[in-house]
Coordinates of C-alpha atoms in Angstrom, one line a residue:
Chain A
M62 CA -182.8 -85.4 -165.6
P63 CA -182.4 -81.5 -167.5
Y64 CA -180.0 -83.1 -170.1
K65 CA -182.7 -85.4 -171.5
K66 CA -184.1 -81.7 -172.6
T67 CA -181.8 -81.0 -174.9
M68 CA -181.3 -82.5 -178.5
P69 CA -177.8 -85.0 -177.6
S70 CA -176.0 -85.2 -180.7
E71 CA -176.5 -89.2 -180.6
N72 CA -180.5 -88.3 -182.3
V73 CA -178.7 -85.8 -184.7
L74 CA -176.3 -88.2 -185.6
A75 CA -179.5 -91.1 -186.0
V76 CA -181.3 -89.0 -188.5
I77 CA -178.7 -87.7 -190.6
L78 CA -177.4 -91.4 -191.3
M79 CA -180.7 -92.9 -191.3
G80 CA -181.1 -89.5 -194.3
V81 CA -177.6 -90.6 -195.9
F82 CA -178.8 -94.1 -195.9
A83 CA -182.1 -93.4 -197.6
A84 CA -180.6 -91.3 -200.0
L85 CA -177.8 -93.0 -200.8
L86 CA -180.2 -96.5 -201.0
G87 CA -182.3 -94.2 -204.0
I88 CA -178.6 -93.1 -205.7
L89 CA -177.9 -96.9 -206.1
L90 CA -181.4 -97.6 -207.1
L91 CA -181.1 -95.4 -210.1
G92 CA -177.8 -95.7 -210.8
V93 CA -178.4 -99.4 -211.3
S94 CA -181.1 -99.0 -213.4
A95 CA -179.3 -96.4 -215.4
F96 CA -176.5 -98.8 -216.0
L97 CA -178.9 -102.4 -216.9
G98 CA -181.5 -100.4 -218.3
R99 CA -181.7 -101.2 -222.2
V100 CA -180.6 -98.0 -224.6
K101 CA -183.0 -97.7 -227.4
R102 CA -184.3 -94.2 -228.1
N103 CA -186.1 -92.7 -230.6
P104 CA -187.5 -89.4 -231.0
E105 CA -190.7 -89.9 -230.1
K106 CA -190.2 -91.7 -226.6
L107 CA -188.0 -88.2 -225.7
S108 CA -191.3 -86.1 -226.4
V109 CA -193.7 -84.6 -223.9
Y110 CA -196.3 -87.4 -223.0
E111 CA -199.8 -85.7 -224.3
C112 CA -201.8 -89.2 -224.8
G113 CA -200.1 -90.2 -228.0
V114 CA -201.3 -86.3 -229.8
D115 CA -198.0 -83.8 -230.6
P116 CA -198.0 -81.7 -227.7
T117 CA -199.5 -78.3 -228.4
G118 CA -197.7 -74.8 -226.8
S119 CA -195.6 -74.6 -223.3
A120 CA -196.5 -76.6 -220.2
R121 CA -195.5 -73.8 -218.5
E122 CA -199.1 -72.0 -218.6
R123 CA -200.2 -69.8 -215.8
F124 CA -202.8 -71.0 -213.3
S125 CA -205.5 -70.6 -211.5
L126 CA -205.2 -68.0 -208.5
K127 CA -207.2 -70.3 -205.9
F128 CA -203.9 -72.3 -205.4
Y129 CA -202.0 -69.6 -204.5
L130 CA -204.9 -68.3 -202.4
I131 CA -204.7 -71.7 -200.5
A132 CA -200.7 -71.3 -200.1
I133 CA -201.4 -67.9 -198.3
F134 CA -204.2 -69.3 -196.2
F135 CA -201.8 -72.6 -195.7
L136 CA -199.4 -70.6 -194.6
V137 CA -201.3 -67.9 -191.9
F138 CA -203.2 -70.9 -190.3
D139 CA -199.8 -72.5 -189.9
I140 CA -198.3 -70.4 -187.8
E141 CA -201.6 -70.1 -185.8
I142 CA -201.5 -74.1 -184.9
I143 CA -197.2 -73.4 -183.9
F144 CA -198.3 -71.0 -181.1
L145 CA -200.7 -73.7 -180.3
Y146 CA -197.8 -76.4 -179.5
P147 CA -196.2 -74.8 -176.7
W148 CA -199.5 -73.6 -175.3
A149 CA -200.4 -77.4 -175.6
L150 CA -197.1 -78.4 -173.9
I151 CA -197.7 -76.5 -170.8
F152 CA -201.4 -76.5 -170.6
R153 CA -201.5 -78.9 -168.1
K154 CA -198.7 -78.0 -165.6
N155 CA -200.7 -74.2 -165.6
L156 CA -203.7 -75.3 -164.9
E157 CA -202.5 -75.8 -161.2
R158 CA -201.8 -72.4 -161.0
G159 CA -205.0 -71.2 -162.4
G160 CA -206.7 -71.5 -165.8
L161 CA -205.5 -68.5 -166.8
I162 CA -204.2 -70.0 -169.7
L163 CA -206.9 -71.1 -171.0
F164 CA -208.5 -67.9 -171.5
E165 CA -205.5 -66.3 -173.5
M166 CA -205.3 -68.8 -175.8
M167 CA -209.0 -68.5 -176.8
C168 CA -208.6 -64.9 -177.1
F169 CA -205.8 -65.6 -179.6
L170 CA -208.1 -68.1 -181.3
A171 CA -211.3 -66.3 -181.1
I172 CA -209.8 -63.3 -183.5
L173 CA -208.9 -65.9 -185.7
V174 CA -212.1 -67.4 -185.6
V175 CA -213.5 -63.9 -187.2
G176 CA -210.7 -65.0 -190.0
Y177 CA -211.5 -68.1 -190.8
L178 CA -215.6 -67.3 -191.0
Y179 CA -215.0 -64.0 -193.1
I180 CA -212.6 -66.4 -195.4
W181 CA -215.8 -68.7 -196.0
K182 CA -217.9 -65.9 -195.9
K183 CA -216.2 -64.1 -198.9
G184 CA -216.3 -67.4 -200.6
G185 CA -212.1 -68.1 -200.0
L186 CA -212.6 -71.3 -199.3
D187 CA -214.6 -72.4 -202.1
W188 CA -213.3 -73.8 -205.1
K189 CA -214.8 -72.9 -208.3
Chain B
M136 CA -168.9 -82.1 -179.2
A137 CA -167.3 -82.8 -182.2
L138 CA -170.2 -83.4 -184.2
E139 CA -171.5 -79.8 -183.4
V140 CA -168.3 -78.5 -184.6
I141 CA -168.3 -80.3 -187.9
L142 CA -172.2 -79.5 -188.2
F143 CA -172.1 -75.9 -187.3
W144 CA -169.2 -75.6 -190.7
I145 CA -171.3 -77.9 -192.8
C146 CA -174.1 -75.7 -192.1
S147 CA -172.7 -72.3 -192.3
V148 CA -170.8 -72.9 -195.0
T149 CA -174.0 -74.8 -196.7
S150 CA -176.2 -71.3 -195.9
V151 CA -173.7 -68.5 -196.8
V152 CA -173.1 -70.9 -200.7
A153 CA -176.8 -71.0 -201.3
A154 CA -177.2 -67.6 -200.2
L155 CA -175.1 -67.0 -203.2
F156 CA -176.4 -69.0 -205.2
V157 CA -180.1 -67.5 -205.0
I158 CA -179.2 -64.2 -206.0
L159 CA -177.2 -65.1 -209.0
H160 CA -178.7 -68.5 -210.7
R161 CA -181.1 -67.1 -213.4
N162 CA -183.9 -69.7 -213.3
P163 CA -186.4 -68.4 -210.3
I164 CA -187.2 -72.2 -209.6
L165 CA -183.6 -73.5 -209.2
S166 CA -183.3 -69.9 -207.1
A167 CA -186.0 -71.2 -204.6
L168 CA -184.4 -74.4 -204.3
A169 CA -181.2 -73.2 -203.6
L170 CA -182.7 -70.7 -200.6
L171 CA -184.9 -73.9 -199.3
A172 CA -181.4 -75.3 -198.6
S173 CA -180.1 -72.4 -197.5
L174 CA -182.9 -72.6 -194.5
F175 CA -182.1 -76.1 -194.2
A176 CA -178.7 -75.0 -193.6
V177 CA -179.9 -72.1 -190.8
A178 CA -182.5 -74.9 -189.2
G179 CA -179.3 -77.3 -188.6
L180 CA -177.0 -74.0 -187.3
F181 CA -180.4 -73.8 -184.7
I182 CA -179.8 -77.7 -184.0
T183 CA -176.0 -76.7 -183.4
L184 CA -177.5 -74.1 -180.5
Q185 CA -179.2 -77.0 -178.5
A186 CA -182.3 -75.1 -180.1
P187 CA -184.3 -78.3 -181.9
F188 CA -187.6 -76.3 -181.1
L189 CA -186.5 -73.4 -183.2
A190 CA -185.1 -75.8 -186.0
A191 CA -188.3 -77.5 -186.3
I192 CA -190.4 -74.7 -186.2
Q193 CA -188.0 -73.1 -189.1
I194 CA -188.2 -76.3 -191.4
L195 CA -191.9 -76.1 -190.8
I196 CA -192.8 -72.6 -191.8
Y197 CA -190.4 -71.4 -194.0
A198 CA -189.3 -74.4 -195.5
G199 CA -192.7 -75.9 -195.4
A200 CA -194.8 -73.3 -196.0
V201 CA -193.5 -70.0 -197.2
M202 CA -190.9 -71.4 -199.8
V203 CA -194.1 -73.5 -201.0
L204 CA -196.2 -70.2 -201.5
F205 CA -192.9 -68.8 -203.3
I206 CA -192.5 -71.9 -205.6
F207 CA -196.3 -71.7 -206.2
V208 CA -196.1 -67.9 -207.0
I209 CA -192.8 -68.5 -209.4
M210 CA -194.9 -71.0 -210.9
L211 CA -198.0 -69.1 -211.7
L212 CA -196.4 -66.3 -213.0
N213 CA -194.6 -68.1 -215.5
L214 CA -191.5 -67.1 -214.8
Q215 CA -188.6 -67.9 -217.1
K216 CA -184.8 -67.1 -217.2
D217 CA -185.4 -63.5 -217.0
P218 CA -182.7 -61.8 -215.6
E219 CA -183.2 -58.0 -217.2
R220 CA -187.0 -58.1 -215.6
F221 CA -185.1 -57.5 -212.3
A222 CA -182.5 -54.9 -213.6
P223 CA -183.8 -51.1 -213.3
Q224 CA -183.0 -49.5 -216.4
G225 CA -181.8 -46.3 -216.5
V226 CA -179.7 -46.2 -213.4
P227 CA -176.0 -46.6 -214.0
V228 CA -173.4 -49.3 -213.0
T229 CA -171.7 -47.8 -210.9
L230 CA -174.5 -46.2 -209.0
R231 CA -175.7 -49.3 -207.8
F232 CA -172.1 -51.2 -206.9
A233 CA -172.4 -47.8 -204.4
L234 CA -175.7 -48.8 -203.5
G235 CA -175.5 -52.5 -202.8
L236 CA -171.7 -50.8 -201.4
W237 CA -173.6 -48.3 -199.0
V238 CA -176.2 -51.1 -197.5
F239 CA -173.2 -53.9 -196.8
I240 CA -171.4 -51.4 -195.1
G241 CA -174.2 -50.1 -193.4
L242 CA -175.1 -53.6 -192.2
S243 CA -171.9 -54.7 -191.4
I244 CA -170.8 -51.7 -188.9
P245 CA -173.4 -52.4 -186.6
I246 CA -173.2 -56.1 -186.8
L247 CA -169.2 -55.7 -186.4
W248 CA -169.6 -53.4 -182.9
T249 CA -172.3 -55.5 -181.0
A250 CA -171.3 -57.6 -178.3
F251 CA -172.8 -60.9 -179.2
T252 CA -173.6 -63.2 -175.8
W253 CA -173.5 -67.0 -176.0
A254 CA -176.1 -68.4 -177.9
M255 CA -175.3 -71.7 -176.0
P256 CA -178.0 -72.6 -172.9
P257 CA -175.9 -71.8 -170.0
T258 CA -176.5 -75.5 -168.6
P259 CA -177.9 -77.8 -171.5
G260 CA -181.7 -78.0 -171.4
A261 CA -182.0 -74.8 -169.6
Y262 CA -183.9 -72.8 -173.0
S263 CA -186.7 -75.9 -173.3
V264 CA -189.4 -75.4 -175.1
S265 CA -191.5 -75.1 -171.9
H266 CA -189.5 -72.5 -170.5
L267 CA -190.0 -70.7 -174.0
A268 CA -193.9 -71.2 -174.0
E269 CA -193.9 -70.2 -170.1
L270 CA -192.2 -67.1 -171.3
L271 CA -194.5 -66.4 -174.2
F272 CA -197.6 -67.0 -172.0
D273 CA -196.8 -64.9 -169.9
Q274 CA -194.3 -62.2 -170.0
Y275 CA -194.7 -61.5 -174.1
L276 CA -198.6 -62.3 -173.3
L277 CA -199.3 -58.5 -175.3
P278 CA -197.2 -59.7 -178.9
F279 CA -198.4 -62.7 -178.4
E280 CA -202.5 -61.6 -178.4
L281 CA -201.2 -58.6 -180.8
T282 CA -199.9 -61.3 -183.4
S283 CA -203.6 -62.7 -183.7
F284 CA -204.0 -59.4 -185.5
L285 CA -201.3 -59.6 -187.8
L286 CA -202.6 -62.8 -188.7
L287 CA -206.2 -61.8 -189.3
V288 CA -204.8 -59.1 -191.9
A289 CA -202.6 -61.3 -193.6
M290 CA -206.0 -63.7 -194.3
V291 CA -208.4 -60.5 -195.0
G292 CA -205.6 -59.3 -197.7
G293 CA -205.4 -62.4 -198.9
V294 CA -209.2 -62.7 -199.7
V295 CA -209.2 -58.8 -200.8
L296 CA -205.6 -58.9 -203.3
A297 CA -208.0 -62.6 -205.0
K298 CA -211.2 -60.8 -205.4
K299 CA -209.6 -57.6 -207.1
S300 CA -208.6 -59.8 -210.4
Chain C
M1036 CA -170.7 -92.5 -177.6
D1037 CA -168.5 -95.6 -178.3
F1038 CA -168.2 -97.5 -180.8
I1039 CA -170.6 -100.1 -179.6
D1040 CA -172.8 -97.5 -179.2
F1041 CA -172.7 -96.5 -182.5
T1042 CA -172.9 -100.3 -183.7
I1043 CA -176.5 -100.5 -182.3
L1044 CA -177.6 -97.3 -183.6
A1045 CA -176.4 -98.8 -187.1
I1046 CA -177.7 -102.0 -186.9
K1047 CA -181.0 -100.4 -185.5
I1048 CA -181.2 -98.1 -189.3
M1049 CA -180.1 -101.0 -190.9
V1050 CA -183.1 -103.3 -189.3
V1051 CA -185.6 -100.2 -189.5
M1052 CA -184.9 -99.7 -193.4
G1053 CA -185.3 -102.7 -193.9
A1054 CA -188.2 -103.5 -192.3
L1055 CA -189.4 -100.5 -194.6
L1056 CA -187.9 -101.6 -197.9
N1057 CA -188.9 -105.2 -197.4
A1058 CA -192.2 -103.8 -196.4
V1059 CA -193.1 -102.5 -199.9
P1060 CA -193.0 -105.3 -202.1
I1061 CA -195.0 -107.1 -199.6
L1062 CA -198.1 -104.0 -199.5
V1063 CA -197.4 -104.5 -203.6
W1064 CA -198.4 -108.2 -203.5
V1065 CA -201.5 -107.6 -200.7
E1066 CA -202.7 -104.8 -202.5
R1067 CA -202.6 -106.2 -206.5
R1068 CA -204.2 -109.3 -204.7
G1069 CA -206.4 -107.7 -202.9
S1070 CA -208.2 -105.6 -205.3
A1071 CA -208.5 -108.5 -206.9
F1072 CA -210.4 -110.0 -204.3
I1073 CA -212.5 -106.6 -203.8
Q1074 CA -213.3 -106.5 -207.4
D1075 CA -213.6 -110.5 -207.5
R1076 CA -211.0 -111.0 -209.8
L1077 CA -208.0 -113.2 -209.9
G1078 CA -205.0 -110.5 -209.7
P1079 CA -201.6 -111.8 -210.4
N1080 CA -201.1 -115.3 -209.6
R1081 CA -198.8 -117.0 -212.2
V1082 CA -195.1 -116.3 -210.8
G1083 CA -194.5 -118.4 -207.8
P1084 CA -197.4 -119.9 -205.6
M1085 CA -200.4 -117.6 -205.6
G1086 CA -198.2 -115.2 -207.0
L1087 CA -196.4 -114.6 -204.1
L1088 CA -193.0 -113.7 -206.4
Q1089 CA -194.7 -110.8 -208.7
P1090 CA -193.0 -108.8 -207.0
V1091 CA -189.8 -109.7 -207.4
A1092 CA -190.3 -109.9 -210.6
D1093 CA -191.6 -106.4 -210.4
V1094 CA -188.4 -105.6 -209.1
I1095 CA -186.2 -106.9 -211.7
K1096 CA -188.5 -105.3 -214.4
F1097 CA -188.1 -102.0 -213.0
I1098 CA -184.0 -102.5 -213.1
F1099 CA -183.7 -103.8 -216.7
K1100 CA -186.1 -101.7 -217.8
E1101 CA -185.2 -98.7 -220.7
D1102 CA -184.9 -95.4 -218.2
P1103 CA -185.4 -92.4 -221.0
I1104 CA -184.7 -88.9 -219.7
P1105 CA -187.2 -87.2 -222.2
C1106 CA -185.1 -83.7 -223.9
H1107 CA -187.9 -81.6 -222.9
V1108 CA -187.3 -82.1 -218.7
H1109 CA -184.6 -80.5 -216.3
R1110 CA -181.6 -82.4 -217.0
F1111 CA -181.2 -81.7 -213.4
L1112 CA -184.1 -81.5 -211.1
F1113 CA -185.7 -84.5 -213.3
P1114 CA -183.4 -87.2 -211.9
I1115 CA -183.0 -86.4 -208.2
A1116 CA -187.0 -85.6 -207.9
P1117 CA -187.5 -89.1 -206.5
L1118 CA -185.0 -88.2 -203.8
F1119 CA -187.2 -85.6 -202.4
S1120 CA -189.8 -88.0 -201.9
L1121 CA -188.0 -91.3 -200.6
I1122 CA -185.6 -89.2 -198.2
P1123 CA -188.4 -87.5 -196.1
A1124 CA -190.9 -90.7 -196.3
S1125 CA -188.2 -92.8 -194.8
I1126 CA -186.8 -90.3 -192.0
I1127 CA -190.1 -89.5 -190.5
F1128 CA -189.6 -93.2 -188.7
A1129 CA -186.8 -92.1 -187.0
A1130 CA -188.7 -90.6 -184.0
I1131 CA -191.3 -93.5 -184.2
P1132 CA -190.8 -96.0 -180.9
F1133 CA -191.0 -99.2 -182.1
G1134 CA -190.4 -100.8 -179.1
D1135 CA -189.6 -101.0 -175.2
T1136 CA -186.1 -100.6 -173.8
L1137 CA -184.3 -103.5 -173.5
E1138 CA -181.6 -104.8 -171.2
I1139 CA -179.1 -107.2 -172.6
W1140 CA -175.6 -108.0 -171.5
G1141 CA -175.7 -104.7 -169.1
R1142 CA -176.3 -102.2 -172.2
T1143 CA -180.0 -100.8 -172.2
I1144 CA -181.1 -99.8 -175.2
T1145 CA -184.2 -98.0 -176.7
L1146 CA -185.9 -99.4 -179.3
Q1147 CA -186.4 -96.0 -181.1
I1148 CA -183.5 -94.8 -183.8
A1149 CA -183.8 -91.0 -182.4
D1150 CA -185.6 -90.1 -178.9
I1151 CA -186.1 -86.9 -180.1
H1152 CA -188.0 -84.7 -177.5
I1153 CA -190.3 -82.5 -179.7
G1154 CA -191.0 -86.0 -181.3
I1155 CA -194.2 -85.0 -182.4
L1156 CA -192.7 -81.4 -184.3
Y1157 CA -190.1 -83.4 -186.1
V1158 CA -192.4 -85.7 -187.1
L1159 CA -194.7 -82.8 -188.9
A1160 CA -191.5 -80.7 -190.0
V1161 CA -189.9 -83.7 -191.8
G1162 CA -193.7 -84.6 -193.2
S1163 CA -194.1 -81.3 -194.8
L1164 CA -191.1 -81.5 -197.3
G1165 CA -193.3 -84.8 -198.7
I1166 CA -194.1 -82.0 -201.2
Y1167 CA -191.1 -80.9 -202.5
G1168 CA -190.8 -84.2 -204.2
V1169 CA -194.0 -83.6 -206.1
L1170 CA -193.7 -80.2 -206.8
I1171 CA -189.9 -80.6 -208.4
A1172 CA -191.1 -84.0 -210.1
G1173 CA -194.2 -81.7 -211.8
W1174 CA -192.2 -78.8 -212.6
S1175 CA -189.2 -80.4 -214.0
S1176 CA -190.9 -82.9 -216.3
N1177 CA -192.3 -79.6 -218.1
N1178 CA -195.6 -81.3 -219.2
K1179 CA -199.1 -80.0 -218.5
Y1180 CA -200.3 -83.0 -216.5
S1181 CA -197.3 -82.8 -214.5
I1182 CA -197.3 -79.9 -213.4
L1183 CA -201.1 -79.6 -213.1
G1184 CA -200.8 -82.6 -211.0
A1185 CA -198.1 -81.4 -208.7
L1186 CA -200.1 -78.4 -208.0
R1187 CA -203.4 -80.1 -207.0
S1188 CA -201.4 -82.4 -205.0
S1189 CA -199.1 -80.0 -203.3
S1190 CA -202.9 -77.3 -202.5
Q1191 CA -204.0 -80.7 -201.6
M1192 CA -201.5 -82.3 -199.3
I1193 CA -200.8 -78.2 -197.5
S1194 CA -204.7 -78.5 -196.9
Y1195 CA -204.6 -81.4 -194.7
E1196 CA -201.4 -80.7 -192.9
I1197 CA -203.4 -78.2 -191.4
A1198 CA -206.2 -80.4 -190.0
L1199 CA -203.1 -83.0 -189.1
G1200 CA -201.0 -80.4 -187.6
A1201 CA -205.0 -79.3 -185.3
S1202 CA -205.7 -82.4 -184.7
L1203 CA -202.5 -83.4 -182.3
I1204 CA -202.7 -80.4 -180.6
G1205 CA -205.4 -82.4 -178.5
P1206 CA -203.6 -85.6 -178.1
L1207 CA -200.5 -83.1 -177.1
L1208 CA -203.4 -81.2 -174.2
V1209 CA -203.9 -84.4 -172.8
Y1210 CA -200.2 -85.7 -172.6
G1211 CA -198.5 -82.5 -172.0
T1212 CA -195.0 -83.7 -174.5
F1213 CA -193.9 -84.0 -177.5
S1214 CA -191.6 -87.3 -177.2
L1215 CA -193.2 -89.8 -179.1
N1216 CA -191.5 -92.4 -176.8
E1217 CA -192.7 -90.9 -173.7
I1218 CA -196.6 -91.0 -175.2
V1219 CA -196.5 -94.0 -175.6
H1220 CA -195.3 -94.7 -172.0
L1221 CA -198.1 -92.3 -170.8
Q1222 CA -201.5 -94.9 -172.5
A1223 CA -199.8 -98.0 -170.1
Q1224 CA -203.3 -97.9 -168.4
S1225 CA -206.1 -96.6 -172.0
W1226 CA -205.0 -95.9 -175.0
G1227 CA -205.5 -92.3 -176.6
I1228 CA -208.5 -93.3 -179.0
F1229 CA -210.2 -93.5 -176.1
L1230 CA -209.4 -90.0 -174.9
Q1231 CA -209.2 -88.3 -178.2
P1232 CA -211.7 -90.1 -180.7
L1233 CA -212.0 -86.9 -182.8
A1234 CA -208.7 -86.3 -182.8
F1235 CA -208.0 -89.4 -184.3
L1236 CA -210.8 -89.3 -187.2
I1237 CA -209.2 -86.6 -188.1
F1238 CA -205.6 -87.7 -187.9
F1239 CA -206.8 -90.5 -189.5
V1240 CA -208.6 -88.9 -193.1
S1241 CA -205.8 -86.4 -193.2
G1242 CA -203.3 -89.2 -193.3
F1243 CA -205.1 -90.5 -196.0
A1244 CA -204.9 -87.3 -198.3
E1245 CA -201.1 -86.2 -197.0
S1246 CA -199.8 -89.8 -198.9
N1247 CA -202.3 -89.0 -202.0
R1248 CA -203.9 -92.0 -201.7
L1249 CA -207.9 -92.8 -202.8
P1250 CA -210.2 -91.3 -201.9
F1251 CA -207.6 -88.6 -202.3
D1252 CA -205.8 -89.8 -205.4
L1253 CA -207.4 -86.7 -207.4
P1254 CA -203.4 -85.4 -208.0
E1255 CA -203.1 -88.8 -210.5
G1256 CA -206.6 -89.5 -210.9
E1257 CA -205.9 -91.8 -214.1
A1258 CA -209.2 -90.1 -216.2
E1259 CA -208.1 -86.6 -215.6
L1260 CA -204.4 -86.2 -215.5
V1261 CA -203.0 -89.6 -216.9
A1262 CA -200.4 -90.0 -213.4
G1263 CA -200.2 -87.0 -212.5
F1264 CA -196.8 -85.5 -211.2
H1265 CA -194.9 -88.7 -212.3
T1266 CA -196.3 -88.8 -215.8
E1267 CA -193.0 -88.4 -217.5
Y1268 CA -191.2 -91.0 -215.2
G1269 CA -190.6 -94.3 -216.1
S1270 CA -188.4 -97.1 -215.0
M1271 CA -186.9 -96.7 -211.6
K1272 CA -187.5 -93.7 -210.7
F1273 CA -191.3 -94.5 -211.1
A1274 CA -190.2 -96.9 -208.6
L1275 CA -188.8 -94.9 -206.2
F1276 CA -191.9 -92.6 -206.3
F1277 CA -193.6 -95.6 -205.3
M1278 CA -191.9 -97.1 -202.4
A1279 CA -192.0 -93.3 -201.4
E1280 CA -195.7 -93.6 -201.4
Y1281 CA -195.7 -97.1 -199.6
I1282 CA -193.3 -95.9 -197.2
H1283 CA -195.5 -92.8 -196.4
I1284 CA -198.2 -95.1 -195.6
V1285 CA -196.6 -97.2 -193.3
T1286 CA -195.3 -94.3 -191.5
I1287 CA -198.5 -92.8 -191.2
A1288 CA -200.3 -96.2 -189.5
A1289 CA -197.3 -96.4 -187.3
L1290 CA -198.2 -92.8 -186.2
N1291 CA -201.7 -93.7 -186.0
T1292 CA -200.6 -96.6 -183.9
T1293 CA -197.9 -94.6 -181.5
L1294 CA -200.2 -91.6 -180.8
F1295 CA -203.6 -93.1 -180.4
W1296 CA -203.5 -96.9 -180.3
G1297 CA -201.0 -97.3 -177.8
G1298 CA -198.0 -98.2 -179.7
W1299 CA -196.1 -100.7 -178.5
Q1300 CA -198.1 -101.2 -175.6
L1301 CA -199.3 -105.1 -175.3
I1302 CA -202.7 -105.4 -177.1
P1303 CA -204.9 -107.1 -174.4
G1304 CA -204.7 -110.7 -175.4
M1305 CA -201.0 -110.5 -175.3
V1306 CA -200.6 -110.2 -171.3
S1307 CA -201.8 -113.4 -170.8
L1308 CA -199.4 -115.1 -173.7
A1309 CA -196.6 -113.3 -172.3
N1310 CA -197.4 -114.6 -168.5
V1311 CA -197.9 -118.3 -170.3
L1312 CA -194.7 -117.7 -171.4
G1313 CA -193.5 -116.6 -168.6
I1314 CA -191.8 -113.3 -169.8
S1315 CA -193.3 -110.8 -167.7
T1316 CA -191.7 -110.3 -165.1
Y1317 CA -189.0 -109.0 -165.7
P1318 CA -190.1 -105.4 -167.7
H1319 CA -186.7 -104.8 -170.0
S1320 CA -186.1 -109.0 -171.5
V1321 CA -185.5 -109.6 -174.5
G1322 CA -188.9 -111.7 -174.8
L1323 CA -191.0 -109.2 -173.4
A1324 CA -189.5 -106.5 -175.8
L1325 CA -189.7 -108.7 -178.5
L1326 CA -193.6 -109.3 -177.7
K1327 CA -193.9 -105.5 -177.7
V1328 CA -192.4 -104.8 -181.2
A1329 CA -195.1 -107.6 -182.2
A1330 CA -197.5 -105.4 -180.6
F1331 CA -196.5 -102.5 -182.4
T1332 CA -196.2 -104.4 -186.0
L1333 CA -199.6 -105.7 -185.7
K1334 CA -201.2 -103.1 -185.1
T1335 CA -199.3 -101.0 -187.9
T1336 CA -199.9 -104.0 -190.3
F1337 CA -203.7 -103.6 -189.4
F1338 CA -203.8 -99.5 -190.2
T1339 CA -201.8 -100.4 -193.3
L1340 CA -204.0 -102.8 -194.3
I1341 CA -207.0 -100.6 -193.7
F1342 CA -205.3 -98.3 -195.8
I1343 CA -205.4 -100.8 -199.0
W1344 CA -209.1 -101.5 -197.9
V1345 CA -210.4 -98.4 -198.3
R1346 CA -208.6 -98.0 -201.7
W1347 CA -210.5 -100.3 -203.4
T1348 CA -214.1 -99.9 -201.8
L1349 CA -214.6 -95.9 -201.5
P1350 CA -215.1 -93.6 -205.1
R1351 CA -212.7 -91.2 -205.8
F1352 CA -213.6 -87.5 -204.5
R1353 CA -214.1 -84.6 -206.7
Y1354 CA -211.4 -81.8 -206.6
D1355 CA -213.9 -79.2 -204.7
Q1356 CA -215.0 -81.8 -202.8
L1357 CA -212.0 -82.5 -201.3
M1358 CA -211.2 -79.0 -200.5
M1359 CA -214.3 -78.5 -199.2
L1360 CA -213.8 -81.6 -196.7
G1361 CA -210.5 -80.5 -196.1
W1362 CA -211.1 -76.5 -195.1
K1363 CA -215.0 -76.7 -194.3
I1364 CA -215.2 -79.6 -192.2
L1365 CA -212.0 -81.2 -190.8
I1366 CA -210.8 -78.2 -189.8
P1367 CA -212.9 -76.2 -188.1
A1368 CA -213.8 -80.0 -186.5
A1369 CA -210.1 -80.1 -185.2
F1370 CA -210.4 -76.8 -183.0
I1371 CA -213.8 -78.0 -181.8
N1372 CA -211.6 -80.6 -180.3
I1373 CA -208.6 -78.3 -179.3
G1374 CA -211.1 -76.1 -177.5
A1375 CA -213.3 -79.2 -176.3
T1376 CA -210.4 -81.0 -175.0
A1377 CA -209.0 -78.1 -173.2
V1378 CA -212.4 -76.7 -171.3
L1379 CA -212.8 -80.6 -170.6
L1380 CA -209.1 -80.7 -168.8
Y1381 CA -209.8 -76.7 -167.5
I1382 CA -212.8 -78.4 -165.6
G1383 CA -211.1 -81.4 -164.7
W1384 CA -213.2 -83.9 -166.6
L1385 CA -210.2 -85.5 -168.5

């Protein structure tokens, strides 16, 4: 049954419909609340929440580089994991033709483990 | 079939409009979100080409990881509405325009001259994920193994950059 | 696809979304009463019998509450940020099979909204989008607590997403398919938990972090960041974040069930129940299909309740401990699981 291997349009339609349903529901709820909610504004209510004190400085501060580093490592590991998915998918089928595929991936992972240990050693994973 | 055609038009128009928004809007965060929309539309195009694996990767890597990094950087650097910063000073407008036009033409010519092959699989499901995996771990094994070195370099580079400052 | 197929699809979407949306007030009630029970309090007990109507009162309050948009927020992104949380949380469920195929009036109905053959990747891809609700809400609020909360929350989510993604490679090696429906079928004899216990543990823990629940709720650790990324949100906008969180919990519980606990496969005692009722003779009968949906619902409810139970019994992690758990324990564990599974398959023990 080769056709089952593709993304039939019913599935695309189903996901789109589900997304539209969720979006419409959210918009409807927001709309109802904005329409029915009472309106009584004052400057205090519309100011920045900072535990009752007048806000000091801007919220747009610069932040720790740590977050940025985490994002970079995430990107690298995410790409690495993406390669594991097709590998894992055909792993069982390929075992019958000899186990070469196991060693191919082990080489790939070994190099990345070196990188992981390097990051660990250099303190890239510590949060200080 | 009709759904695919509708989806194709929605996605291609969205990707182009969003891409224009990226370069024309002055707020970096909104530009980044427009880029996100554009990447989504491209993922939609992959679905119309019956390449759902590619679409999933597009969303997982580009929308889920690369754009998060972009938005982090924008938030970290605290980029405000500051278009002048990106404009090179002292270069006349006509020269900038000519340079842009030259790049545009230079890119258009090879695109127009290429005889594109039909991107749809000959039979539905001919290019499945397992097909792709078989190719990757057989014919294209060397590039795959070299990718791990690229990723290693990226990791080391990240650490070095962070430690420097 | 004819009109009847479309109607069936629409009904399925309505039923699933209806179930998810109705689960929210019920879970809120269970959470409040459950937390009260655990902490030796009474909890809400005034509105209706045993406080059962409390969620209804909450909904009415959410709708009629004033919904100010503060002056300092981003006019366009602030109001729509909750949608970026709600939509991904809801559409993940499209790929999860909640029952076996059913034959009725000569039509075969799959009890799943979309039998996506790259199901696992779909779940991961859509799941990775949940981060935008948090990021956009935090940024557009233009408030220190919100931005710090959003950054912490998104860093936490991306850190645990790696462990989450890597933990699914083990089951994938065993099952050899991305399709969640096929995975459930393959668990007819023995559930995934017996083949991949470590993968389940990693997935389970990362699931908590992904849904920002205690002990991983640092983004909104009240003592430090008020309410984290949704500090500036009130009334229905806050309610949508709240709904998204609970829908996320149900979805992760359903994924735990589907990948490791046999999905809609009958719970052992149910087989004899089916025999007693005399509905086990024909595999696609309505009675048996309903029983399987019940099995799926029971298992999912069980894991959802564990989420609530854990929240009220475990203390919160410190942020550095949380990052250490993700990067130095769960990720290596996930890769050890991948290696061990691959080697066991290679020598033929699995």
